[in-house]
Coordinates of C-alpha atoms (C1' of nucleotides) in Angstrom, one line a residue:
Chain A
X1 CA -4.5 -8.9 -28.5
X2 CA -2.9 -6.4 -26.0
X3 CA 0.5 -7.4 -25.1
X4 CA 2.5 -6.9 -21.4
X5 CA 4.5 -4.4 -23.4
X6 CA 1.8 -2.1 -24.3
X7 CA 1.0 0.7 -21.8
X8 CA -1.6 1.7 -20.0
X9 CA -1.3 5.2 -21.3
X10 CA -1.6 4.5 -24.8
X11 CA -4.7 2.1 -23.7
X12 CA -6.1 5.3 -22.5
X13 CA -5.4 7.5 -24.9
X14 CA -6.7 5.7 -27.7
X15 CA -10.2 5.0 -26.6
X16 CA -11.1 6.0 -23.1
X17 CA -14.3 4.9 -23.7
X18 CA -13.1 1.2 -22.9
X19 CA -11.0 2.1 -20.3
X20 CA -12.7 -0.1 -17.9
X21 CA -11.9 -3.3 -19.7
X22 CA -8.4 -2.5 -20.5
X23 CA -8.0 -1.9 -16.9
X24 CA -9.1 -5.3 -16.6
X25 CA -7.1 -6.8 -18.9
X26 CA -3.8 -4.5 -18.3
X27 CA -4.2 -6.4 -14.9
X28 CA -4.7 -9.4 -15.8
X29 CA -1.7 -9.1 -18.1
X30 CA 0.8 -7.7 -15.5
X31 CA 0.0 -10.1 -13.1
X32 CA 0.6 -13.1 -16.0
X33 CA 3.8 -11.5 -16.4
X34 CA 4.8 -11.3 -12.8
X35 CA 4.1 -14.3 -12.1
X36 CA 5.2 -16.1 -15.0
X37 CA 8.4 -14.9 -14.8
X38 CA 11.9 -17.0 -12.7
X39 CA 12.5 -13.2 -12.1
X40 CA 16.2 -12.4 -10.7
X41 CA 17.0 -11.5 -7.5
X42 CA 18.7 -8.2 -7.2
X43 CA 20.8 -8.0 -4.2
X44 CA 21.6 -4.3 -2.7
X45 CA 24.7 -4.0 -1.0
X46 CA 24.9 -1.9 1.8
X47 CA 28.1 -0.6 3.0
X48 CA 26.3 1.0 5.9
X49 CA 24.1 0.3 8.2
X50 CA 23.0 0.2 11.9
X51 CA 23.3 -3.1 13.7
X52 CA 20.6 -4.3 15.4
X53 CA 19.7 -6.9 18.0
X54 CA 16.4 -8.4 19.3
X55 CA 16.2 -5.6 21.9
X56 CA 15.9 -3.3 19.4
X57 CA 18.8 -1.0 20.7
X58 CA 20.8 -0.1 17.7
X59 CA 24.6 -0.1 18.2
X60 CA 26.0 3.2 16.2
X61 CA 29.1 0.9 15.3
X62 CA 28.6 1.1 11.0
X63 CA 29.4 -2.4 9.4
X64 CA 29.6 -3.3 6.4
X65 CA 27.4 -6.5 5.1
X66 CA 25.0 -7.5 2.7
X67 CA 21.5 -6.8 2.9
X68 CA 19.3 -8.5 0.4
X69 CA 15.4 -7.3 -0.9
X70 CA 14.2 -9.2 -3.7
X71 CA 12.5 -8.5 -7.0
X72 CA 11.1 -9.9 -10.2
X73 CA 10.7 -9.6 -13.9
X74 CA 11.5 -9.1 -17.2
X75 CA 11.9 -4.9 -18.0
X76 CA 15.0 -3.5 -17.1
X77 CA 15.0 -0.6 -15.0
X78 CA 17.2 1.6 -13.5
X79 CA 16.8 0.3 -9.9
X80 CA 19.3 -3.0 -10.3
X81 CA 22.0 -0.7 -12.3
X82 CA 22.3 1.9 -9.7
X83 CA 22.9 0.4 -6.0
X84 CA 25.8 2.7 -5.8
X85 CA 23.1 5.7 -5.5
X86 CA 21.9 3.8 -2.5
X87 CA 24.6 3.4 -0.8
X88 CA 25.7 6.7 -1.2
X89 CA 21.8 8.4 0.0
X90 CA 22.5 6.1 3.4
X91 CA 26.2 6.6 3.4
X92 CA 26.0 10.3 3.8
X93 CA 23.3 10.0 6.1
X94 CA 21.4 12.4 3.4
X95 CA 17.7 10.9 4.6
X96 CA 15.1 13.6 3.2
X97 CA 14.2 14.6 6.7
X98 CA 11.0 16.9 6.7
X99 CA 12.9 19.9 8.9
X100 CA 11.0 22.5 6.6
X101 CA 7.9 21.6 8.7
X102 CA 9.9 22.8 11.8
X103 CA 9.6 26.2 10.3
X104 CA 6.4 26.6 8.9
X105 CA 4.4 23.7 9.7
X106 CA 1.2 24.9 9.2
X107 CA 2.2 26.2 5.9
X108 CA 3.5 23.8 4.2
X109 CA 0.9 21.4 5.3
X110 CA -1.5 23.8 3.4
X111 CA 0.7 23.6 0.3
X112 CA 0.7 20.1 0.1
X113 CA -3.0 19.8 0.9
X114 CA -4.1 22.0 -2.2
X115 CA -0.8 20.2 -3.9
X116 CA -2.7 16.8 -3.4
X117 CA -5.7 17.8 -4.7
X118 CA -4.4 19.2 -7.5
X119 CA -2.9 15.8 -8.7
X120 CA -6.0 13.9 -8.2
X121 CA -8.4 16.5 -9.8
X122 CA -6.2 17.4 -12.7
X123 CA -6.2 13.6 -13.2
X124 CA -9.8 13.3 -12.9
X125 CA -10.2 15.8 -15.6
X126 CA -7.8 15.3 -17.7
X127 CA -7.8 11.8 -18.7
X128 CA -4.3 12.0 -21.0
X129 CA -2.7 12.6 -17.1
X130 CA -3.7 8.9 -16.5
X131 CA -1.0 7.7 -19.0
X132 CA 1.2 8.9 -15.6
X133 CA 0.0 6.9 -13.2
X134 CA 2.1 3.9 -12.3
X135 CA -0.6 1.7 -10.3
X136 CA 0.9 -0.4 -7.5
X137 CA -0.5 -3.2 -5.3
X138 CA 1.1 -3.4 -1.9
X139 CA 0.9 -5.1 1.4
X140 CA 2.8 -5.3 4.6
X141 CA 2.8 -8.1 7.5
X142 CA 3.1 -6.5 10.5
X143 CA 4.4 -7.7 14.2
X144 CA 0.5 -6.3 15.3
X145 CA -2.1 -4.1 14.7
X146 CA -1.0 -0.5 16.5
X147 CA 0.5 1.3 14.1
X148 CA 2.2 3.1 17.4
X149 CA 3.5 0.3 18.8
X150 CA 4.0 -2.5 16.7
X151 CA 6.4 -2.6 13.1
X152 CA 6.3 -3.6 9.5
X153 CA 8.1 -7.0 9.8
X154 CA 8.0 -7.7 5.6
X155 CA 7.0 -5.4 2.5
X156 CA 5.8 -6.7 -0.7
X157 CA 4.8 -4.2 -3.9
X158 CA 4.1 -5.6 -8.0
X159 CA 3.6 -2.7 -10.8
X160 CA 0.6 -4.4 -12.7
X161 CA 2.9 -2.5 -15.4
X162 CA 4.9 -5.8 -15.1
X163 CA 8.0 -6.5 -16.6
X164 CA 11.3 -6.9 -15.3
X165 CA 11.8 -5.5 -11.3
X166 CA 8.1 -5.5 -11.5
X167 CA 7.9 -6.7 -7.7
X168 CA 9.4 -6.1 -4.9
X169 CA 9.9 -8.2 -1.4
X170 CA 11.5 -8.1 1.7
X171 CA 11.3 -8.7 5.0
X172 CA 12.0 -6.0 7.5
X173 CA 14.0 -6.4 10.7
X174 CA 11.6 -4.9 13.4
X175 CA 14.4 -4.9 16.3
X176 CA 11.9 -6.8 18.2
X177 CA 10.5 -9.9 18.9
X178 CA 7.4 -10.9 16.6
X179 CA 4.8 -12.0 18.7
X180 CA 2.3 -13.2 15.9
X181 CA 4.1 -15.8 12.9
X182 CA 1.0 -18.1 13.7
X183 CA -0.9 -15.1 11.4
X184 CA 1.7 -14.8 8.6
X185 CA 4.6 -17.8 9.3
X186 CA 7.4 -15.0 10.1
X187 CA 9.3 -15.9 12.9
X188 CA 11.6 -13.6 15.0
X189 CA 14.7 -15.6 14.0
X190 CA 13.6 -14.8 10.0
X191 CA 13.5 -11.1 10.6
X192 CA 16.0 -10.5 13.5
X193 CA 19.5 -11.4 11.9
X194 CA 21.8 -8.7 10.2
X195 CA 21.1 -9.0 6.4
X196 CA 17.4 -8.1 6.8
X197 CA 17.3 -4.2 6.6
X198 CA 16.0 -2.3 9.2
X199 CA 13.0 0.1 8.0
X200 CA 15.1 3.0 8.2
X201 CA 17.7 1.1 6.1
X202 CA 14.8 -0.1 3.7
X203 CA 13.0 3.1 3.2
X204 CA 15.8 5.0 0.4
X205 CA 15.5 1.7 -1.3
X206 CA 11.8 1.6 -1.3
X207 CA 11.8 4.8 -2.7
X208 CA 14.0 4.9 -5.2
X209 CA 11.9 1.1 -6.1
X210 CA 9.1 3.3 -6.6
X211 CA 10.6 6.0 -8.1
X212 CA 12.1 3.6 -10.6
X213 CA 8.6 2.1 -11.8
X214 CA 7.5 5.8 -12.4
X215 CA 7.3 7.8 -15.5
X216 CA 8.8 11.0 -15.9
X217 CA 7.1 13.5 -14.2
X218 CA 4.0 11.2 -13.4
X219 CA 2.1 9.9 -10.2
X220 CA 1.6 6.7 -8.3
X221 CA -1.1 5.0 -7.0
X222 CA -0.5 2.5 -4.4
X223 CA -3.0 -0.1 -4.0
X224 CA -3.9 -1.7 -0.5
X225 CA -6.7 -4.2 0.8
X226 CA -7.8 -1.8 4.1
X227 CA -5.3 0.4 3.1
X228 CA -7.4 3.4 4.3
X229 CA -7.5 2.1 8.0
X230 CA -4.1 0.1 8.2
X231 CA -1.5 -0.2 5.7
X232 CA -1.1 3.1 4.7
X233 CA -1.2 5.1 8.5
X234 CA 0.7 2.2 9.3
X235 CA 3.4 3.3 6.5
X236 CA 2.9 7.1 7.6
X237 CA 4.0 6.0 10.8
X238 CA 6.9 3.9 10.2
X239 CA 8.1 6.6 7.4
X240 CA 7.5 9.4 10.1
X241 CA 9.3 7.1 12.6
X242 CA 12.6 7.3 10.4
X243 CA 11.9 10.8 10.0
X244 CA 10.9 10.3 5.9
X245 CA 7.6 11.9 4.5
X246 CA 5.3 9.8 2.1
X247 CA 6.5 11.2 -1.3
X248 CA 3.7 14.3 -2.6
X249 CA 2.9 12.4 -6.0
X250 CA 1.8 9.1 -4.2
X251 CA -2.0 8.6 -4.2
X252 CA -3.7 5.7 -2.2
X253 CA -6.8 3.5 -3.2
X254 CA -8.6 0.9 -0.5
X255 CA -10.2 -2.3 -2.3
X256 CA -12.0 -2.7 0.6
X257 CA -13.3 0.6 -0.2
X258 CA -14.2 -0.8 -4.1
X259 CA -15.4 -4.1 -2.8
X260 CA -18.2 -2.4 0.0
X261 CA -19.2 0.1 -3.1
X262 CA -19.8 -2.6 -5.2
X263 CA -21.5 -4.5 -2.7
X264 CA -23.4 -1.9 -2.0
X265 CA -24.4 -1.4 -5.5
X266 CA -26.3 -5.0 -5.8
X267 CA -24.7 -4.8 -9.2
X268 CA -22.5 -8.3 -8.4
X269 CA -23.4 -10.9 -5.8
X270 CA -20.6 -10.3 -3.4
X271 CA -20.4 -12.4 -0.1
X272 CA -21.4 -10.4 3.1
X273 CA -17.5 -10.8 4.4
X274 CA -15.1 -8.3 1.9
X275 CA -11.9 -10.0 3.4
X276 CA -9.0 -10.5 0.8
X277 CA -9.6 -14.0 1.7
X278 CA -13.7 -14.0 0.9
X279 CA -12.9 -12.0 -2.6
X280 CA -10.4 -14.5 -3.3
X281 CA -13.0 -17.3 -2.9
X282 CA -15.6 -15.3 -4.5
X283 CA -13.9 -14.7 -7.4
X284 CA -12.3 -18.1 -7.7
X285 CA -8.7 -16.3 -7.7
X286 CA -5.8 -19.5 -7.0
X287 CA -3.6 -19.0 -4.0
X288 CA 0.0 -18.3 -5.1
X289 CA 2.2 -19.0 -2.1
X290 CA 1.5 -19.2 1.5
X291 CA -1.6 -16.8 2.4
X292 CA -0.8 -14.0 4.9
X293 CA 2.5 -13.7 3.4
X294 CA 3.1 -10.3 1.5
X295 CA 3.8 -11.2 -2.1
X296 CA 0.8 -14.0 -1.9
X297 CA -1.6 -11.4 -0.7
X298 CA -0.5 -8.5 -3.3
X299 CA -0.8 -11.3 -6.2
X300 CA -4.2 -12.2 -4.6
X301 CA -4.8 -8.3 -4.6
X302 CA -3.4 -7.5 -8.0
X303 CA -6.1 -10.2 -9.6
X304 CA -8.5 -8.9 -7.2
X305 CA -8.3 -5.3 -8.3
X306 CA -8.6 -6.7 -11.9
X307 CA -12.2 -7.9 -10.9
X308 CA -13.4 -4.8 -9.0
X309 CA -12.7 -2.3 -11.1
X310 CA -14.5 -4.2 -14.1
X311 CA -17.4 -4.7 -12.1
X312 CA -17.8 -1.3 -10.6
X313 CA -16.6 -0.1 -14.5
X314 CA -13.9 2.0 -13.5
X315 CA -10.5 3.4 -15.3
X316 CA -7.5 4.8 -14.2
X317 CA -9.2 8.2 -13.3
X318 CA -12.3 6.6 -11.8
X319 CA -9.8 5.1 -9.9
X320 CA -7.9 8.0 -9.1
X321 CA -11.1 10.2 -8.0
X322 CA -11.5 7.3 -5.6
X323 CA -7.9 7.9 -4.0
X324 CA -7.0 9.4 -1.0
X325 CA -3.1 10.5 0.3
X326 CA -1.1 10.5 3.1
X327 CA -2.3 13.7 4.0
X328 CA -6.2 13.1 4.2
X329 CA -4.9 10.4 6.7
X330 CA -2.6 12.8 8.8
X331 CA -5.6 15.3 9.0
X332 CA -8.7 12.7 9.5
X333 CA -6.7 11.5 12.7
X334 CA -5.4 15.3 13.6
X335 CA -9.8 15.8 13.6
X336 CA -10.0 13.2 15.6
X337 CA -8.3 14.1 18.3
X338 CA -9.5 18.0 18.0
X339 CA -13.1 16.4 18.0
X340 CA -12.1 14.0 21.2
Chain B
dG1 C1' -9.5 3.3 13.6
dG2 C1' -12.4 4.3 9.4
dC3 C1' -16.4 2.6 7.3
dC4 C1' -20.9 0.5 6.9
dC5 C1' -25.3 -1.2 8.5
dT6 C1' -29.3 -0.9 11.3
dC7 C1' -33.1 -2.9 15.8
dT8 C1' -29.9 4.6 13.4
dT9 C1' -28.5 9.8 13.4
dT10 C1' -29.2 12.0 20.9
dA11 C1' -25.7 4.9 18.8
dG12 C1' -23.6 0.8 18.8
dG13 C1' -21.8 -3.2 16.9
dG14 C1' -19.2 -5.7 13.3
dC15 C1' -15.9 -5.8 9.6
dC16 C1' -11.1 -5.5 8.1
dT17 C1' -6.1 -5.2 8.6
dT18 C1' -1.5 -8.1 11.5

DNA sequence: GGCCCTCTTTAGGGCCTT
């Protein structure tokens, strides 16, 4: 009986054989213990930050006041015990701005390329390098579709690791009005009042979120439905907006991806329609919470996951051969528009 | 906007995300 404790690495490095139902069941497990849990809420005070109003204009005036995100679980990490570190990163105004590019653009984009693909190839080969991945669903609800024009307007992740501060939810305050809460139930007075955080404001926190859940010196792999086509250039954008870079060890995997391969394979009976709503019915996955919101869809996601990657038999570095990063993004639409 | 399918590849339409 594997317990929520038990890692995925040592899953891995006992028998790889049976990696595919451990996945499943290291899932299934995470999720249990997610959503099991009361979980705390873990407030981050902010001594700093811009105010903002519906216009969107910020005012440079700095005031102090309480932003809250919200997360759940049963591990301690280091993420509740260390808000000070926050507050300093945004304090000093210290964001990790990507001015090396200014230099040698070209350069360092070539680094990171053959950086990338080192991580996921090493991985691929070297199946003891899969004990370092921390695997993370994620979705965002957005005020629209263009990532150029529209903004994230809530942020939900869960480390099927589980355990305490094993999610992570907030809603983001776009500076705008949100046209569309009859798609998600998020209304322009939810998102537009001072003690949401501004991306700009979330990003440091969203990091150091992730960089909590991750073990020393290893990767993550960040798990989206349609990831490939939406959530992820939509984070590239909003990231790149705030002048932040997605983080070099982060690797991406689309279920929508998974579900059209398996579809494709004939090996399960999926429905012609690969929505996250269709696999949910398909696989007879209960709704938890109000669909369309961000933490309902990533539990729906997390289970969802759990399923496809038993069908389709695959492990951690099945999975990661299937992954993409921020870069292939950057460059498929950089093609594009050479191509155009 | 990338991916997939087909009445296809010298293309177009639908899915999927909010």
């Amino acid at each position: 009986m594997r317990t929520v404790s038990m890692s995925l690495s040592n899953l891995i490095l006992v028998a790889p054989r049976d990696g595919i139902r451990w996945l499943a069941n290291f899932c299934w497990e995470g999720f249990r213990g997610a959503s099991g849990s009361h979980g705390s809420n873990s407030s981050f005070r902010l001594l700093c930050s811009k105010s903002s109003g519906l216009e969107g204009g910020y005012s440079r005036r700095w005031t102090r006041r309480h932003m809250s995100t919200k997360t759940e679980g049963r591990n301690k990490t280091n993420l509740s015990s260390k808000p000070g570190s926050i507050v300093h990163e945004i304090l000093d105004g210290k964001l990790p701005q990507s001015a090396a590019l200014n230099v040698n653009k070209t350069e360092i984009i070539e680094t990171q390329k053959t950086r990338y693909c080192d991580i996921q190839q090493k991985i691929v080969e070297n199946k003891d390098l899969a004990s370092l991945v921390t695997t993370i669903v994620f979705d965002i609800e957005t005020t629209g579709l263009s990532r150029e024009e529209e903004r994230i307007i809530e942020i939900a992740l869960q480390d099927l690791a589980g355990g305490e501060n094993s999610t992570f939810q907030t809603l983001v305050n776009p500076g705008r009005y949100v046209p569309n809460p009859h798609v998600h139930g998020i209304t322009t007075h939810m998102v537009c009042r001072p003690n949401v955080p501004r991306m700009e404001e979330l990003i440091p926190i969203l990091l150091q979120y992730v960089s909590s859940r991750q073990k020393p010196g290893g990767y993550v792999m960040l798990v989206a439905h349609n990831g490939r086509c939406f959530d992820v250039p939509f984070l590239i954008s909003e990231f790149n907006r705030c002048s932040y870079e997605i983080p070099q060890n982060w690797l991406f995997v689309d279920t929508l991806s998974l579900a059209r391969e398996l579809k494709k394979s004939g090996v399960s009976r999926l429905p012609s329609k690969t929505s996250l709503q269709a696999l949910r019915e398909y696989y007879n996955i209960p709704l938890v919470g109000s669909a369309h919101r961000a933490m309902s869809d990533v539990r729906s996601l997390s289970m969802i996951l759990q399923r496809l990657t038993f069908d389709l038999k695959l492990s951690i570095p099945g999975l990661v051969g299937k992954s993409f990063t921020a870069l292939d993004c950057i460059n498929s639409k950089k093609k594009k528009k050479n191509s155009g």
